[in-house]
Every structure is written in C-alpha cells, then in structure tokens.
C-alpha cells in the first residue's frame, strides 16, 4: 500500500487503530507524526459517523452514483464515544447508532427529526422496525431510520475451543484464559453479564444486580486477551488463533468463512441477542441535502442486497430480500420477516441506567 492509498484508507475509516499502528511502525513513524483533526464541512460531502467497517461503499451505492464521491467516513469505537464527540461539537451529518442507544441520543438533544417524505425508499421498510422504542417523537416525528438488523453472539473456533454446550458462559471458561474477548461496549458487555446471571431484564439491572454483574465481569477480566473495538481486530485475532472465542456480529462469520477460517457462531442456550441499527441526523448537520441522499441510498433495495450477501446482516427494506437467492438467505440464517427473527432470541433494548453501566464497566477495565 503506497502513502496515498494509506491516507485514503485511513480517512475513509477502512483501517482500524491496530492496522494504522502496524503500518506506521513498519514505516518508522508514530501517531504523533500524522495530522489529526475533526471532521469538517469543508470536504463538501455528507459526513457519516459510524462503526469501523460500516463505511464500505457497498452500504450506499446510490450516493456514490449521484455525487461521484464517497461520503466522509470518520469512525467510532463505541456509541458512547460517538455521542460524547457529537455533544462536544464534533461536526457530522449522519450517525449510525442501534436501537438500544436511541433513548440516550434523544435525551442528549443533538438530533433533528427526519422528513421521511424526502426518502424514496421509506415506504418499503418493515413497519415493525420504523416504530422501535424512541425511534419516533410524541407527535409521530421520525428520528431513527432502520437499516441493518442482526445478532450479537459468540464467534468461536471449534478446532481450538472444546464446546460442551453453546452458552454465554463460554466467555468465562477458565481453560482459555488470555484467549477470550468481549466488545469494549459497556451496555452490551454488562447486558451479557446480566444474561449469565439470569436476571429478568439484562438491559435494566437493579442496583443489586449491577453489583453482581460487576463481580462477574471482574472475575472474567483476567481471562480477556483484550476488549475489542473493531471488527478487523477481533477477526484477525480469531483467524490467527490468538483468540478462541469472542463476542461478534454476523459480518464476521461471512468474513472469516471467506478466509477459510474454521469458525462457528453460537446460538447460546440462554438466547441469542438481536438488534437493529440505523441512522440519525444531527441537529446541526452541515450537509443536510446530501445527508438525505445518503440515508435514502442506505435503505435502497440494492444496498440491502449487498448487505445481506456481503455482510450477512438483514436489511430494513423488504424488497432487498426479493433480490437475494433463497439459498443465500438460508446460509446466513436470515428469514424474510424480521418479526420472526427478533422473536428467536433476546431483542436488545435501551439501557435505562446507562451512566451507572458506563461507570461500572470503566471500573472493571481499570481494575477498580
């Protein structure tokens, strides 16, 4: 990769922090030698703030076709980081949170309602996904546009991990100390601890349950190789055998299988976690018109076909499934109706005591 390719990939968000550090080390450079700054409106394209790996051109082919350029693609490690940056003035147009984070974003008062009449593909989206908790305002305003839906579960190497029973407790298996990983996402990781504890609502733990969840995560911490913050980091570690099991998403199954890695995606006895992610528009979006073009492009049938085939996720546009062969859907374990899909496991909900959860998880990671 030459210098121009490297800078383009970094700017577009196609490289994780680990990838960047490895490239810089090989070149005898450091992070301090690179210019840093915030996303600026000066670039002229919509600024799309998302997870690492989610700014692939396949997500929005219509935008590229219309504007002859890609949107700007800064990335975040977790949603709390994204919200903190937006609240502090980080200037972006569109952000990609998930349904369980919507309450937090709505209460932060950083979003504007989205005029769905400007979205040509709005009418083809699954109705159940349009009306998720906190997706709409009191007067019916739409603040959240659903795009992708899928699972959080355990990726594991069956050739390296002796599985007696698929369960979330696999992530506490002391036989594999130093070879396990969880996402560096407080709400998800604490919820998983709640599931292992068998609480009634893992997304709304009582104070007593939070104490028990912390104890469980403290017990787990010495078993962790690292807490991952990008798909590429966890995929590379699983491919090399550095990890034998880790939390992960559907896309990693497709990626690792395509690389010839012996990988399985657990269906835990306690229930697999399901979620829906989508798009919100910031109150001060500097490129509002292009932001609408980006949103509409990401909910198009063509974008949905790519998402299903290339990433293994479900899509919000019902017409996307008509473009995908039944065999491909079956290989990815995707039904055509997300209502059926969500009913198969634990549908993630907004974390109601998120401040306590964030503080708890930071204390766990810090060894407090």
Tab-separated table of C-alpha atoms in Angstrom:
chain	number	residue	atom	x	y	z
A	1	UNK	CA	0.000	0.000	0.000
A	2	UNK	CA	1.521	3.369	-1.048
A	3	UNK	CA	1.242	6.552	1.018
A	4	UNK	CA	-1.768	7.896	-0.901
A	5	UNK	CA	-3.672	4.613	-0.529
A	6	UNK	CA	-2.800	4.524	3.156
A	7	UNK	CA	-4.076	8.044	3.804
A	8	UNK	CA	-7.231	7.426	1.771
A	9	UNK	CA	-7.992	4.209	3.641
A	10	UNK	CA	-7.403	5.858	6.994
A	11	UNK	CA	-9.531	8.873	6.088
A	12	UNK	CA	-12.390	6.657	4.906
A	13	UNK	CA	-12.247	4.626	8.091
A	14	UNK	CA	-11.321	1.350	6.411
A	15	UNK	CA	-8.372	0.800	8.776
A	16	UNK	CA	-8.594	0.026	12.467
A	17	UNK	CA	-6.304	1.691	15.006
A	18	UNK	CA	-4.314	-1.543	15.195
A	19	UNK	CA	-3.927	-1.578	11.378
A	20	UNK	CA	-2.710	2.036	11.400
A	21	UNK	CA	-0.204	1.438	14.184
A	22	UNK	CA	1.210	-1.605	12.395
A	23	UNK	CA	1.662	0.371	9.176
A	24	UNK	CA	3.278	3.288	10.969
A	25	UNK	CA	5.633	1.030	12.908
A	26	UNK	CA	6.754	-0.622	9.695
A	27	UNK	CA	7.465	2.838	8.263
A	28	UNK	CA	9.278	4.033	11.390
A	29	UNK	CA	6.588	6.620	12.173
A	30	UNK	CA	4.299	7.315	15.116
A	31	UNK	CA	0.729	8.531	15.521
A	32	UNK	CA	2.015	11.945	16.588
A	33	UNK	CA	3.519	12.462	13.149
A	34	UNK	CA	0.122	12.308	11.485
A	35	UNK	CA	-2.162	15.345	11.220
A	36	UNK	CA	-5.238	15.000	13.379
A	37	UNK	CA	-8.431	16.977	13.386
A	38	UNK	CA	-12.164	16.855	13.455
A	39	UNK	CA	-14.484	16.081	10.587
A	40	UNK	CA	-15.110	19.371	8.790
A	41	UNK	CA	-17.805	20.576	6.469
A	42	UNK	CA	-15.134	21.845	4.075
A	43	UNK	CA	-14.847	18.490	2.309
A	44	UNK	CA	-18.282	19.040	0.759
A	45	UNK	CA	-19.641	15.505	1.114
A	46	UNK	CA	-22.002	14.153	3.746
A	47	UNK	CA	-20.157	13.229	6.936
A	48	UNK	CA	-21.175	9.750	8.051
A	49	UNK	CA	-20.049	8.818	11.596
A	50	UNK	CA	-20.179	5.061	12.035
A	51	UNK	CA	-18.591	1.857	13.268
A	52	UNK	CA	-15.312	0.708	11.754
A	53	UNK	CA	-16.132	-1.308	8.628
A	54	UNK	CA	-19.591	0.215	8.152
A	55	UNK	CA	-18.486	2.916	5.730
A	56	UNK	CA	-17.823	0.468	2.906
A	57	UNK	CA	-19.135	1.849	-0.431
A	58	UNK	CA	-21.466	-1.136	-0.657
A	59	UNK	CA	-23.637	0.391	2.055
A	60	UNK	CA	-24.602	3.365	-0.130
A	61	UNK	CA	-24.138	2.735	-3.894
A	62	UNK	CA	-26.811	5.295	-4.799
A	63	UNK	CA	-24.959	8.113	-3.066
A	64	UNK	CA	-21.752	7.446	-4.977
A	65	UNK	CA	-23.627	7.189	-8.270
A	66	UNK	CA	-25.354	10.532	-7.681
A	67	UNK	CA	-22.434	12.565	-6.324
A	68	UNK	CA	-19.431	10.834	-7.873
A	69	UNK	CA	-17.740	10.669	-4.472
A	70	UNK	CA	-17.906	8.815	-1.183
A	71	UNK	CA	-19.247	10.425	1.982
A	72	UNK	CA	-16.685	11.320	4.634
A	73	UNK	CA	-16.355	8.347	6.983
A	74	UNK	CA	-14.973	9.009	10.476
A	75	UNK	CA	-15.408	6.002	12.768
A	76	UNK	CA	-16.028	5.425	16.461
A	77	UNK	CA	-15.120	2.548	18.770
A	78	UNK	CA	-18.394	2.563	20.705
A	79	UNK	CA	-21.595	4.588	20.758
A	80	UNK	CA	-20.775	6.399	23.982
A	81	UNK	CA	-17.619	7.755	22.339
A	82	UNK	CA	-19.696	8.889	19.355
A	83	UNK	CA	-22.269	10.659	21.499
A	84	UNK	CA	-19.610	12.365	23.588
A	85	UNK	CA	-17.920	13.707	20.469
A	86	UNK	CA	-21.158	14.960	18.906
A	87	UNK	CA	-22.181	16.672	22.156
A	88	UNK	CA	-18.780	18.375	22.315
A	89	UNK	CA	-19.173	19.821	18.809
A	90	UNK	CA	-17.764	17.127	16.504
A	91	UNK	CA	-19.445	18.141	13.249
A	92	UNK	CA	-21.131	15.296	11.369
A	93	UNK	CA	-24.359	14.823	9.403
A	94	UNK	CA	-25.444	11.243	9.962
A	95	UNK	CA	-24.631	8.812	12.788
A	96	UNK	CA	-25.202	5.047	12.918
A	97	UNK	CA	-26.388	4.003	16.418
A	98	UNK	CA	-28.514	0.977	17.316
A	99	UNK	CA	-31.987	0.812	18.772
A	100	UNK	CA	-30.811	0.229	22.329
A	101	UNK	CA	-28.942	3.557	22.221
A	102	UNK	CA	-31.811	5.695	20.930
A	103	UNK	CA	-33.042	6.947	24.288
A	104	UNK	CA	-29.565	8.248	25.107
A	105	UNK	CA	-29.309	10.096	21.779
A	106	UNK	CA	-32.814	11.520	22.031
A	107	UNK	CA	-32.283	12.804	25.570
A	108	UNK	CA	-28.984	14.441	24.582
A	109	UNK	CA	-30.953	16.780	22.279
A	110	UNK	CA	-28.442	16.514	19.426
A	111	UNK	CA	-30.814	15.153	16.761
A	112	UNK	CA	-33.295	16.619	14.329
A	113	UNK	CA	-36.432	14.889	13.082
A	114	UNK	CA	-36.037	13.316	9.648
A	115	UNK	CA	-38.517	14.248	6.909
A	116	UNK	CA	-39.390	10.801	5.564
A	117	UNK	CA	-41.171	12.352	2.562
A	118	UNK	CA	-37.666	13.064	1.231
A	119	UNK	CA	-36.811	9.342	1.290
A	120	UNK	CA	-37.975	7.487	-1.817
A	121	UNK	CA	-37.404	4.095	-0.159
A	122	UNK	CA	-39.227	4.821	3.105
A	123	UNK	CA	-42.451	3.094	2.086
A	124	UNK	CA	-40.704	-0.247	1.546
A	125	UNK	CA	-39.235	-0.556	5.035
A	126	UNK	CA	-40.604	-3.088	7.515
A	127	UNK	CA	-43.197	-1.314	9.654
A	128	UNK	CA	-42.083	-3.020	12.871
A	129	UNK	CA	-38.609	-1.502	12.509
A	130	UNK	CA	-39.918	2.014	11.957
A	131	UNK	CA	-41.610	2.013	15.361
A	132	UNK	CA	-38.917	0.739	17.688
A	133	UNK	CA	-38.700	2.358	21.113
A	134	UNK	CA	-37.571	6.010	20.882
A	135	UNK	CA	-37.480	5.901	17.069
A	136	UNK	CA	-40.406	8.332	16.939
A	137	UNK	CA	-41.318	11.523	18.768
A	138	UNK	CA	-44.521	12.273	20.673
A	139	UNK	CA	-46.085	13.807	17.556
A	140	UNK	CA	-45.040	10.987	15.250
A	141	UNK	CA	-41.771	12.588	14.108
A	142	UNK	CA	-39.199	10.080	12.865
A	143	UNK	CA	-35.775	10.347	14.488
A	144	UNK	CA	-34.387	6.926	13.518
A	145	UNK	CA	-34.221	5.262	10.084
A	146	UNK	CA	-33.663	1.495	10.429
A	147	UNK	CA	-31.031	-0.030	8.163
A	148	UNK	CA	-29.417	-3.247	9.387
A	149	UNK	CA	-30.532	-5.913	11.830
A	150	UNK	CA	-28.698	-8.907	13.140
A	151	UNK	CA	-27.187	-10.647	16.139
A	152	UNK	CA	-24.619	-10.306	18.842
A	153	UNK	CA	-23.349	-13.737	19.808
A	154	UNK	CA	-20.134	-15.690	20.340
A	155	UNK	CA	-17.721	-16.346	17.494
A	156	UNK	CA	-15.574	-19.356	18.309
A	157	UNK	CA	-13.002	-21.683	16.795
A	158	UNK	CA	-14.389	-25.237	17.122
A	159	UNK	CA	-10.924	-26.603	16.351
A	160	UNK	CA	-9.451	-24.723	19.333
A	161	UNK	CA	-12.369	-24.475	21.779
A	162	UNK	CA	-13.895	-27.644	23.239
A	163	UNK	CA	-17.563	-26.676	23.474
A	164	UNK	CA	-19.765	-28.849	25.638
A	165	UNK	CA	-22.768	-26.560	25.299
A	166	UNK	CA	-23.207	-23.263	23.481
A	167	UNK	CA	-23.774	-20.708	26.226
A	168	UNK	CA	-22.764	-17.175	27.140
A	169	UNK	CA	-20.740	-18.780	29.944
A	170	UNK	CA	-18.199	-19.767	27.271
A	171	UNK	CA	-16.773	-16.276	27.779
A	172	UNK	CA	-15.956	-17.192	31.379
A	173	UNK	CA	-14.258	-20.522	30.584
A	174	UNK	CA	-11.031	-20.538	32.623
A	175	UNK	CA	-9.487	-23.188	30.367
A	176	UNK	CA	-8.954	-20.458	27.796
A	177	UNK	CA	-7.571	-17.658	29.933
A	178	UNK	CA	-5.978	-14.989	27.751
A	179	UNK	CA	-7.727	-16.254	24.624
A	180	UNK	CA	-11.170	-14.689	25.069
A	181	UNK	CA	-12.538	-11.261	24.185
A	182	UNK	CA	-15.596	-9.057	24.672
A	183	UNK	CA	-16.528	-5.810	22.940
A	184	UNK	CA	-15.357	-2.586	24.586
A	185	UNK	CA	-19.012	-1.599	24.770
A	186	UNK	CA	-20.353	-1.162	28.282
A	187	UNK	CA	-24.060	-1.602	27.562
A	188	UNK	CA	-23.540	-4.806	25.591
A	189	UNK	CA	-20.978	-6.377	27.920
A	190	UNK	CA	-22.914	-5.608	31.105
A	191	UNK	CA	-26.101	-6.953	29.481
A	192	UNK	CA	-24.290	-10.213	28.691
A	193	UNK	CA	-23.255	-10.457	32.329
A	194	UNK	CA	-26.914	-9.948	33.222
A	195	UNK	CA	-27.955	-12.775	30.900
A	196	UNK	CA	-25.413	-15.095	32.522
A	197	UNK	CA	-26.787	-14.112	35.931
A	198	UNK	CA	-30.290	-14.945	34.727
A	199	UNK	CA	-31.811	-11.566	35.618
A	200	UNK	CA	-35.301	-10.642	34.438
A	201	UNK	CA	-34.202	-7.626	32.372
A	202	UNK	CA	-30.489	-7.580	31.415
A	203	UNK	CA	-30.904	-4.094	29.926
A	204	UNK	CA	-32.288	-2.560	33.105
A	205	UNK	CA	-30.343	-4.011	36.027
A	206	UNK	CA	-31.253	-3.087	39.576
A	207	UNK	CA	-28.534	-1.716	41.854
A	208	UNK	CA	-28.187	-5.141	43.453
A	209	UNK	CA	-27.925	-6.806	40.043
A	210	UNK	CA	-25.317	-4.260	38.937
A	211	UNK	CA	-23.158	-5.246	41.908
A	212	UNK	CA	-23.393	-8.906	40.892
A	213	UNK	CA	-22.726	-8.065	37.242
A	214	UNK	CA	-19.584	-6.177	38.207
A	215	UNK	CA	-18.377	-9.109	40.292
A	216	UNK	CA	-18.895	-11.408	37.318
A	217	UNK	CA	-17.051	-9.076	34.928
A	218	UNK	CA	-14.195	-8.618	37.417
A	219	UNK	CA	-13.889	-12.398	37.578
A	220	UNK	CA	-13.826	-12.502	33.787
A	221	UNK	CA	-11.260	-9.738	33.239
A	222	UNK	CA	-8.113	-11.914	33.748
A	223	UNK	CA	-9.452	-14.247	31.048
A	224	UNK	CA	-9.637	-11.447	28.463
A	225	UNK	CA	-6.940	-11.070	25.836
A	226	UNK	CA	-8.337	-7.604	25.139
A	227	UNK	CA	-11.631	-5.749	24.862
A	228	UNK	CA	-12.130	-5.265	21.137
A	229	UNK	CA	-13.237	-2.057	19.449
A	230	UNK	CA	-13.257	-3.011	15.766
A	231	UNK	CA	-14.377	-5.925	13.614
A	232	UNK	CA	-10.978	-6.263	11.988
A	233	UNK	CA	-9.208	-6.573	15.352
A	234	UNK	CA	-11.345	-9.452	16.587
A	235	UNK	CA	-11.413	-11.162	13.174
A	236	UNK	CA	-7.634	-11.063	12.824
A	237	UNK	CA	-7.161	-12.430	16.326
A	238	UNK	CA	-9.618	-15.284	15.728
A	239	UNK	CA	-8.047	-16.095	12.362
A	240	UNK	CA	-4.554	-16.303	13.866
A	241	UNK	CA	-5.650	-18.327	16.894
A	242	UNK	CA	-4.751	-15.522	19.296
A	243	UNK	CA	-8.410	-15.740	20.322
A	244	UNK	CA	-10.515	-18.885	20.518
A	245	UNK	CA	-13.821	-17.154	21.338
A	246	UNK	CA	-15.170	-13.600	21.331
A	247	UNK	CA	-18.391	-11.670	21.057
A	248	UNK	CA	-19.108	-10.622	17.494
A	249	UNK	CA	-21.613	-9.876	14.758
A	250	UNK	CA	-22.938	-11.652	11.680
A	251	UNK	CA	-20.497	-9.978	9.298
A	252	UNK	CA	-17.512	-11.628	10.979
A	253	UNK	CA	-18.933	-15.065	10.170
A	254	UNK	CA	-19.038	-14.174	6.474
A	255	UNK	CA	-15.559	-12.611	6.553
A	256	UNK	CA	-13.828	-15.431	8.416
A	257	UNK	CA	-15.565	-18.196	6.488
A	258	UNK	CA	-14.472	-16.490	3.275
A	259	UNK	CA	-10.888	-16.593	4.547
A	260	UNK	CA	-11.131	-20.329	5.149
A	261	UNK	CA	-11.133	-19.973	8.942
A	262	UNK	CA	-12.922	-22.706	10.885
A	263	UNK	CA	-15.458	-20.534	12.692
A	264	UNK	CA	-18.852	-21.050	14.297
A	265	UNK	CA	-21.456	-18.598	15.515
A	266	UNK	CA	-23.043	-19.758	18.747
A	267	UNK	CA	-26.748	-19.952	19.436
A	268	UNK	CA	-26.483	-19.685	23.247
A	269	UNK	CA	-28.943	-21.709	25.296
A	270	UNK	CA	-29.916	-18.510	27.141
A	271	UNK	CA	-30.853	-16.863	23.844
A	272	UNK	CA	-29.012	-15.058	21.066
A	273	UNK	CA	-29.059	-11.244	21.188
A	274	UNK	CA	-30.816	-9.452	18.330
A	275	UNK	CA	-30.705	-5.768	17.436
A	276	UNK	CA	-31.496	-3.190	14.785
A	277	UNK	CA	-29.175	-0.343	13.863
A	278	UNK	CA	-29.900	2.657	11.698
A	279	UNK	CA	-29.365	6.317	11.013
A	280	UNK	CA	-29.997	9.555	12.863
A	281	UNK	CA	-29.350	13.112	11.639
A	282	UNK	CA	-27.615	15.635	13.863
A	283	UNK	CA	-29.361	18.887	14.722
A	284	UNK	CA	-26.617	20.983	13.105
A	285	UNK	CA	-25.934	18.750	10.092
A	286	UNK	CA	-23.698	20.823	7.769
A	287	UNK	CA	-24.769	18.966	4.593
A	288	UNK	CA	-28.463	18.264	5.158
A	289	UNK	CA	-29.368	17.681	1.498
A	290	UNK	CA	-26.557	15.212	0.977
A	291	UNK	CA	-27.394	13.622	4.314
A	292	UNK	CA	-30.864	12.792	2.956
A	293	UNK	CA	-29.272	11.362	-0.187
A	294	UNK	CA	-27.021	9.171	1.955
A	295	UNK	CA	-29.873	7.926	4.143
A	296	UNK	CA	-32.038	7.124	1.118
A	297	UNK	CA	-29.141	5.315	-0.557
A	298	UNK	CA	-28.542	3.187	2.540
A	299	UNK	CA	-32.160	1.992	2.701
A	300	UNK	CA	-32.399	1.136	-1.002
A	301	UNK	CA	-33.060	-2.463	-2.149
A	302	UNK	CA	-29.658	-2.525	-3.881
A	303	UNK	CA	-27.844	-1.555	-0.688
A	304	UNK	CA	-29.863	-4.180	1.163
A	305	UNK	CA	-28.916	-6.908	-1.314
A	306	UNK	CA	-25.244	-6.063	-0.843
A	307	UNK	CA	-25.618	-6.012	2.939
A	308	UNK	CA	-27.236	-9.448	3.038
A	309	UNK	CA	-24.817	-11.077	0.612
A	310	UNK	CA	-21.554	-9.409	1.632
A	311	UNK	CA	-22.060	-8.802	5.346
A	312	UNK	CA	-24.616	-11.404	6.394
A	313	UNK	CA	-26.995	-8.916	8.045
A	314	UNK	CA	-30.684	-8.448	7.489
A	315	UNK	CA	-31.893	-5.194	5.911
A	316	UNK	CA	-34.827	-2.912	6.647
A	317	UNK	CA	-36.086	-2.802	3.049
A	318	UNK	CA	-38.415	-5.724	2.335
A	319	UNK	CA	-37.629	-5.524	-1.396
A	320	UNK	CA	-33.986	-6.357	-0.700
A	321	UNK	CA	-34.941	-9.951	0.024
A	322	UNK	CA	-36.527	-10.366	-3.398
A	323	UNK	CA	-33.096	-9.677	-4.911
A	324	UNK	CA	-31.313	-12.386	-2.899
A	325	UNK	CA	-31.463	-16.121	-3.653
A	326	UNK	CA	-33.248	-18.262	-1.079
A	327	UNK	CA	-30.098	-20.366	-0.708
A	328	UNK	CA	-28.060	-17.320	0.278
A	329	UNK	CA	-30.636	-16.280	2.859
A	330	UNK	CA	-30.634	-19.782	4.320
A	331	UNK	CA	-26.820	-19.844	4.531
A	332	UNK	CA	-26.931	-16.637	6.566
A	333	UNK	CA	-29.789	-17.829	8.748
A	334	UNK	CA	-31.998	-14.931	7.684
A	335	UNK	CA	-35.787	-15.132	7.324
A	336	UNK	CA	-37.634	-12.597	5.195
A	337	UNK	CA	-39.652	-11.314	8.129
A	338	UNK	CA	-37.641	-9.616	10.920
A	339	UNK	CA	-40.536	-10.081	13.352
A	340	UNK	CA	-39.841	-13.810	13.204
A	341	UNK	CA	-36.113	-13.156	13.515
A	342	UNK	CA	-36.402	-10.946	16.581
A	343	UNK	CA	-38.697	-13.437	18.275
A	344	UNK	CA	-35.997	-16.100	18.235
A	345	UNK	CA	-33.788	-14.558	20.898
A	346	UNK	CA	-33.248	-11.613	23.226
A	347	UNK	CA	-34.099	-8.356	21.466
A	348	UNK	CA	-31.789	-5.667	22.765
A	349	UNK	CA	-33.489	-2.750	24.494
A	350	UNK	CA	-32.317	0.718	25.582
A	351	UNK	CA	-30.160	0.641	28.703
A	352	UNK	CA	-32.104	2.737	31.194
A	353	UNK	CA	-29.332	3.274	33.771
A	354	UNK	CA	-26.589	3.823	31.220
A	355	UNK	CA	-24.482	6.188	33.378
A	356	UNK	CA	-24.140	3.562	36.097
A	357	UNK	CA	-23.401	0.897	33.491
A	358	UNK	CA	-20.681	3.008	31.861
A	359	UNK	CA	-19.071	3.755	35.226
A	360	UNK	CA	-19.208	0.102	36.238
A	361	UNK	CA	-17.544	-1.104	33.042
A	362	UNK	CA	-14.812	1.527	33.195
A	363	UNK	CA	-14.054	0.415	36.739
A	364	UNK	CA	-13.836	-3.199	35.598
A	365	UNK	CA	-11.422	-2.339	32.789
A	366	UNK	CA	-9.345	-0.191	35.160
A	367	UNK	CA	-9.205	-2.963	37.744
A	368	UNK	CA	-11.062	-0.879	40.355
